Amino acid sequence: MITLYHCHAARSFRPLWMLEEMGLPYDLKMLPFPPRVFAKEYLALNPLGTIPLMIDGETRMTESSGICHYLGTRHGPTPLIVGVDEATYGAFLNWMYFSDATLTFPQTLVLRYTRLEPEERRNSQVAADYTKWFFGRLRGVEAAVAASDTLCAGRFTAADISVGYALLLAQRIGLSAEFGPAVAAYWHRLQARDGFRRAVAAEKLAGEQQQVVRRF
Ligand SMILES: N[C@@H](CCC(=O)N[C@@H](CS)C(=O)NCC(=O)O)C(=O)O
């Protein structure tokens, strides 16, 4: 059984959504955010203290987009993965890596300096600078989804899950009102997917059953 450690609406939502899209069985362990402060025992499992952590037999992974890629290949085949023989394989990989390294990175600074730090350390200038940076980086997504319903391969793939999570996070930190028209419509389409809805329902249910308090 695959085990996924997750905090509400955190990057671990990417593998959770992927698991639901693939219909794989899994065990979802909810943690309060950030676990390094509110669930210190988790550091014994993942010394980084970050989520996600996915355990599948001997395999342990802590990178959200990498876990999606792993699930689709190890537990596939699935159309959610673009294969090496497909024309848009490179574009697929680029979106997968872009989703966290390029797109989510500036968002985490906005989150940190508007909500996570104690009042006296919050910094509106940092938040404004990285908000601008995020929207600069989102331009590539706007162009891609203005031309097609999905990012690549002419179908919904793990790249849409990985990039789609950044849109979820943007909504969570109050940036979604500034989405361009194509990204707004794309985000609407993503949220309408059964797999997305099942993932949202699964995290809600697990949070309630495990009595994990949502702080953010
Ligand atoms: N590149 C990693 C980043 C993992 C990460 O930093 N996760 C955040 C939550 S979204 C976290 O655990 N933050 C808490 C902390 O750093 O203590 C990924 O894509 O999974």
mmCIF file of C-alpha atoms in Angstrom, residues 3 53-61 70 74:
data_model
loop_
_atom_site.group_PDB
_atom_site.id
_atom_site.type_symbol
_atom_site.label_atom_id
_atom_site.label_comp_id
_atom_site.label_asym_id
_atom_site.label_seq_id
_atom_site.Cartn_x
_atom_site.Cartn_y
_atom_site.Cartn_z
ATOM 1 C CA THR A 3 1.477 5.840 2.078
ATOM 2 C CA LEU A 53 6.660 12.083 1.902
ATOM 3 C CA MET A 54 5.561 9.061 -0.106
ATOM 4 C CA ILE A 55 6.476 5.525 0.876
ATOM 5 C CA ASP A 56 5.904 2.659 -1.529
ATOM 6 C CA GLY A 57 7.678 -0.477 -0.343
ATOM 7 C CA GLU A 58 11.381 0.376 -0.349
ATOM 8 C CA THR A 59 10.790 3.628 -2.240
ATOM 9 C CA ARG A 60 10.704 6.915 -0.310
ATOM 10 C CA MET A 61 10.242 10.207 -2.137
ATOM 11 C CA TYR A 70 6.934 7.915 -10.322
ATOM 12 C CA ARG A 74 5.773 2.608 -11.745
#
